[in-house]
Amino acid sequence: MLTGDVFVSEGLIDQGQLDLAVEKHRELGGQEPIARVLVSMGLVQERDRVRCLGKVWGVSFIDIAEVTPQPEALELLSPQIARRFKAIPFQLEGNRLIVAMANPLDIFVIDELRLTTGLEIEPMIAVEEDLIAALSTHYRIDGGVVDAIAGVMKDFDGSVEMAARDDEELSEAELREMGEDAPIVRLANLIISQAVADKASDIHIEPHREGLKVRYRVDGVMLDAMQLPRKVIAPLTSRFKIMSDMDIAEKRMPQDNRIGAVIAGKPFDFRVSSLPVVHGEKIVMRVLDKGGVMVGLSKLGFLPHTLKIVEDMCAKSYGIILVTGPTGSGKSTTLYSILNKINTGSKNILTIEDPVEYEIAGINQCGVNVRAGMTFAAGLRAMLRQDPDVIMVGEMRDPETSTIAMEAALTGHLVLSTLHTNDAPGAVTRLIEMGVEPFLISSSVICVLAQRLVRMICPNCKENYHASRESLLRYGFPLPEEIGAETHGELVLFRGKGCDKCKHTGYRGRTGVHELMVMADDLRDKVLESAPSHVLRAMAMANGMRTLQMDAVQKVLSGVTSVDEVLRVIYA
């Protein structure tokens, strides 16, 4: 059993942090292991947890994301067996095969691998998430997609009458029959599985005159995945509508619903939306990894100074914390991370969301249902009668919801919410434009956090290069005066060349860029005067606020992201 003492002896945490984790472990009923509590609190990285687990078990740790398996070793296991057992053979030494596994103590799997390969198996422990990513890299399922397409075409070529008819002429029974055809089922499952393997946030199924295009949004950027023949438009669309329990006969109205699935042992939700377009119906699925949102604040890319202030704000017993940014900027992840930090079991935490994307143990979550009268405002009023300590409102969309939330903050509740603005000072202006009284904003808001997501440079193909300080200044980068002075204006920056592990994009994963405005007394005075956002910005910067641009520059100089990526996200 992995106890917290191992992390202390390894120097990853101190005794005080371990005591906090033990306390939270007890408050959660002792069901969550200490090691996972430490990870959820952001005190320990998952990689360190797995490494320490291997040390306790007497099994070597391998960072599968940083090694390249031998081709001859990979050929010893079929993709099906590798995925089934979550095992990657990466080195062959005589009659001994070294295999990376999520659970190296599973003797049944080891025996199966020994029988399959005819070799002695030496297991090593690896991070499960890295294993799944490596499986998609080294055992891609594109061949399965090709086979599924071939099967679909073969079946439809045998039914000339159905293939020749227009999609609009097909009856509901015919559409359902097509959507439940085995090749179509297999193709739909492969599209979803590949999206999960590629860590896509969205799946786009787009009908065009020449056929059906499948695209994934990976790290915020749209990538083409596959081009399918026109014959699969109707059956594949029907399949996704059947999976999400939509009306397959209704093609003229937008619809939305959800799909729940367990893929590679992990639970996922897919928010499915259909939209009638010229050549059929476009299907978009938002991929929601139920485990991916449970991260600590320390993993969101905060600079140390900003992280300390955010943690101090989370410790407040009343006031409003606003997280702002455009759609897809990670606002929900930040809010869930804050909730996870303050979810110690000693507070009554309530949320109202549209919809509830992730379920968190120990928190009471409500979903908006406009038809039933459960709006943000109605739900918020009901919550105030439930003796809450912390309230999370998915979004401040109207003056009624905003006003109730602020009055709740003034009566001794900590309120978390989001707002769509471009920067932190703009949140105040936006609320005033919505009709919220300036005195309520001034009295209730304790801080505003604006954020964006930038792609991180792939560590496998990362390279450095020299850039002049003047060239960055021309782009508008707010460089500190001392930067480049000792190098005669030359800076060493980083970029990704592109490799198989990052699919030749040069980037792997994303991190946050933040702007935190703390409501000091002088700012509150200006808010009472309904001062414009540029005045609030200048005053906040004088008080020490780092702008999004300043935060992004620090991440460029430290090699986390690239100049091009910051220009795309922050300056576009």
Short mmCIF file of C-alpha atoms in Angstrom, two decimals, residues 173-348:
data_model
loop_
_atom_site.label_atom_id
_atom_site.label_comp_id
_atom_site.label_asym_id
_atom_site.label_seq_id
_atom_site.Cartn_x
_atom_site.Cartn_y
_atom_site.Cartn_z
CA ALA A 173 -37.09 2.69 -40.28
CA GLU A 174 -34.56 2.70 -43.13
CA LEU A 175 -32.40 5.29 -41.37
CA ARG A 176 -32.47 3.28 -38.15
CA GLU A 177 -31.58 0.08 -40.01
CA MET A 178 -28.65 1.84 -41.71
CA GLY A 179 -27.49 3.38 -38.43
CA GLU A 180 -27.42 -0.03 -36.74
CA ASP A 181 -25.49 -1.75 -39.53
CA ALA A 182 -22.33 -3.39 -38.15
CA PRO A 183 -19.77 -1.52 -40.34
CA ILE A 184 -21.39 1.83 -39.49
CA VAL A 185 -21.39 0.99 -35.77
CA ARG A 186 -17.72 0.05 -36.02
CA LEU A 187 -16.87 3.22 -37.95
CA ALA A 188 -18.67 5.47 -35.42
CA ASN A 189 -16.89 3.77 -32.52
CA LEU A 190 -13.51 4.14 -34.23
CA ILE A 191 -14.07 7.85 -34.86
CA ILE A 192 -14.81 8.38 -31.16
CA SER A 193 -11.96 6.15 -29.98
CA GLN A 194 -9.43 7.92 -32.20
CA ALA A 195 -10.62 11.31 -30.92
CA VAL A 196 -10.09 10.19 -27.33
CA ALA A 197 -6.68 8.74 -28.20
CA ASP A 198 -5.67 12.02 -29.87
CA LYS A 199 -6.96 13.97 -26.83
CA ALA A 200 -9.40 15.93 -28.96
CA SER A 201 -11.78 18.30 -27.21
CA ASP A 202 -14.35 18.25 -30.03
CA ILE A 203 -15.33 15.95 -32.90
CA HIS A 204 -16.79 17.55 -36.05
CA ILE A 205 -18.73 15.41 -38.56
CA GLU A 206 -19.25 17.70 -41.58
CA PRO A 207 -21.26 16.75 -44.70
CA HIS A 208 -20.15 18.35 -47.99
CA ARG A 209 -21.02 17.93 -51.64
CA GLU A 210 -18.04 15.65 -52.25
CA GLY A 211 -18.39 13.55 -49.08
CA LEU A 212 -18.14 13.56 -45.29
CA LYS A 213 -15.22 15.19 -43.51
CA VAL A 214 -14.23 14.28 -39.93
CA ARG A 215 -12.19 16.84 -38.02
CA TYR A 216 -10.87 16.95 -34.46
CA ARG A 217 -10.08 19.98 -32.34
CA VAL A 218 -6.78 19.14 -30.62
CA ASP A 219 -5.18 21.68 -28.27
CA GLY A 220 -7.58 24.31 -29.57
CA VAL A 221 -6.71 23.83 -33.27
CA MET A 222 -8.86 22.09 -35.90
CA LEU A 223 -7.14 19.12 -37.59
CA ASP A 224 -8.43 17.02 -40.50
CA ALA A 225 -8.86 13.39 -39.42
CA MET A 226 -10.43 11.60 -42.37
CA GLN A 227 -12.45 12.07 -45.57
CA LEU A 228 -15.33 9.61 -46.04
CA PRO A 229 -17.46 8.90 -49.14
CA ARG A 230 -20.82 10.57 -49.50
CA LYS A 231 -22.67 7.26 -49.10
CA VAL A 232 -21.90 7.16 -45.36
CA ILE A 233 -23.44 10.57 -44.59
CA ALA A 234 -26.98 9.36 -43.84
CA PRO A 235 -26.09 6.15 -41.96
CA LEU A 236 -23.27 7.69 -39.92
CA THR A 237 -25.40 10.72 -38.99
CA SER A 238 -28.22 8.36 -38.00
CA ARG A 239 -25.80 6.29 -35.92
CA PHE A 240 -24.66 9.26 -33.83
CA LYS A 241 -28.27 10.40 -33.40
CA ILE A 242 -29.27 6.91 -32.25
CA MET A 243 -26.35 6.83 -29.78
CA SER A 244 -27.39 10.18 -28.32
CA ASP A 245 -31.12 9.32 -28.30
CA MET A 246 -32.12 12.02 -30.78
CA ASP A 247 -35.05 11.92 -33.21
CA ILE A 248 -33.45 10.48 -36.37
CA ALA A 249 -36.44 11.43 -38.51
CA GLU A 250 -36.12 15.14 -37.62
CA LYS A 251 -33.59 16.72 -40.01
CA ARG A 252 -34.82 20.31 -40.16
CA MET A 253 -34.36 21.35 -36.52
CA PRO A 254 -31.21 21.45 -34.36
CA GLN A 255 -31.05 18.84 -31.60
CA ASP A 256 -28.72 18.14 -28.70
CA ASN A 257 -28.21 15.40 -26.14
CA ARG A 258 -25.46 13.34 -24.50
CA ILE A 259 -23.60 10.05 -24.88
CA GLY A 260 -21.92 8.29 -21.97
CA ALA A 261 -19.14 5.79 -22.64
CA VAL A 262 -16.18 4.07 -21.00
CA ILE A 263 -13.14 4.10 -23.30
CA ALA A 264 -9.87 2.41 -22.33
CA GLY A 265 -11.20 2.06 -18.81
CA LYS A 266 -11.96 5.79 -18.39
CA PRO A 267 -15.45 7.32 -18.24
CA PHE A 268 -16.29 9.95 -20.87
CA ASP A 269 -19.32 12.08 -21.66
CA PHE A 270 -19.99 13.43 -25.14
CA ARG A 271 -22.26 16.47 -25.57
CA VAL A 272 -23.77 15.93 -29.02
CA SER A 273 -25.27 18.69 -31.16
CA SER A 274 -26.82 18.38 -34.62
CA LEU A 275 -27.29 21.30 -37.00
CA PRO A 276 -29.06 21.17 -40.40
CA VAL A 277 -26.67 22.39 -43.14
CA VAL A 278 -26.83 22.43 -46.94
CA HIS A 279 -25.71 18.84 -47.56
CA GLY A 280 -27.14 17.12 -44.48
CA GLU A 281 -26.67 17.52 -40.75
CA LYS A 282 -23.45 18.57 -39.08
CA ILE A 283 -22.72 16.66 -35.86
CA VAL A 284 -20.41 18.15 -33.22
CA MET A 285 -19.47 16.23 -30.09
CA ARG A 286 -17.75 17.89 -27.13
CA VAL A 287 -15.49 15.33 -25.43
CA LEU A 288 -15.71 15.53 -21.65
CA ASP A 289 -13.10 13.49 -19.78
CA LYS A 290 -14.64 13.05 -16.34
CA GLY A 291 -11.25 12.50 -14.77
CA GLY A 292 -9.37 15.15 -16.74
CA VAL A 293 -10.92 18.11 -14.93
CA MET A 294 -9.89 16.99 -11.45
CA VAL A 295 -6.57 18.77 -11.42
CA GLY A 296 -4.92 20.92 -8.80
CA LEU A 297 -4.51 24.66 -9.19
CA SER A 298 -0.74 24.15 -9.41
CA LYS A 299 -1.20 22.29 -12.72
CA LEU A 300 -3.05 25.09 -14.52
CA GLY A 301 0.05 27.11 -15.45
CA PHE A 302 -0.15 29.82 -12.79
CA LEU A 303 3.07 31.69 -12.10
CA PRO A 304 4.06 31.28 -8.41
CA HIS A 305 3.07 34.84 -7.45
CA THR A 306 -0.36 34.53 -9.13
CA LEU A 307 -0.96 31.06 -7.68
CA LYS A 308 -0.41 32.30 -4.13
CA ILE A 309 -2.93 35.12 -4.58
CA VAL A 310 -5.51 32.75 -6.11
CA GLU A 311 -5.12 30.35 -3.18
CA ASP A 312 -5.54 33.26 -0.76
CA MET A 313 -8.74 34.31 -2.55
CA CYS A 314 -10.08 30.74 -2.35
CA ALA A 315 -9.62 30.83 1.42
CA LYS A 316 -12.03 33.78 1.76
CA SER A 317 -15.38 33.05 3.39
CA TYR A 318 -17.38 35.52 1.28
CA GLY A 319 -17.17 37.52 -1.94
CA ILE A 320 -17.27 36.75 -5.67
CA ILE A 321 -14.44 35.24 -7.70
CA LEU A 322 -15.02 35.77 -11.41
CA VAL A 323 -13.22 33.79 -14.13
CA THR A 324 -13.43 35.41 -17.56
CA GLY A 325 -12.40 34.55 -21.09
CA PRO A 326 -13.84 33.38 -24.41
CA THR A 327 -15.41 29.97 -24.97
CA GLY A 328 -12.83 27.19 -24.71
CA SER A 329 -10.37 29.13 -22.56
CA GLY A 330 -10.49 26.68 -19.64
CA LYS A 331 -12.81 28.63 -17.33
CA SER A 332 -14.72 25.53 -16.21
CA THR A 333 -11.51 23.64 -15.45
CA THR A 334 -10.29 26.52 -13.29
CA LEU A 335 -13.58 26.69 -11.38
CA TYR A 336 -13.63 22.92 -10.82
CA SER A 337 -10.02 23.07 -9.61
CA ILE A 338 -10.97 25.78 -7.12
CA LEU A 339 -13.95 23.72 -5.96
CA ASN A 340 -11.73 20.67 -5.61
CA LYS A 341 -9.32 22.65 -3.42
CA ILE A 342 -11.99 23.94 -1.05
CA ASN A 343 -13.98 20.68 -1.04
CA THR A 344 -12.61 19.48 2.29
CA GLY A 345 -15.92 18.07 3.55
CA SER A 346 -16.42 20.84 6.09
CA LYS A 347 -18.39 23.12 3.73
CA ASN A 348 -21.74 22.88 2.01
#
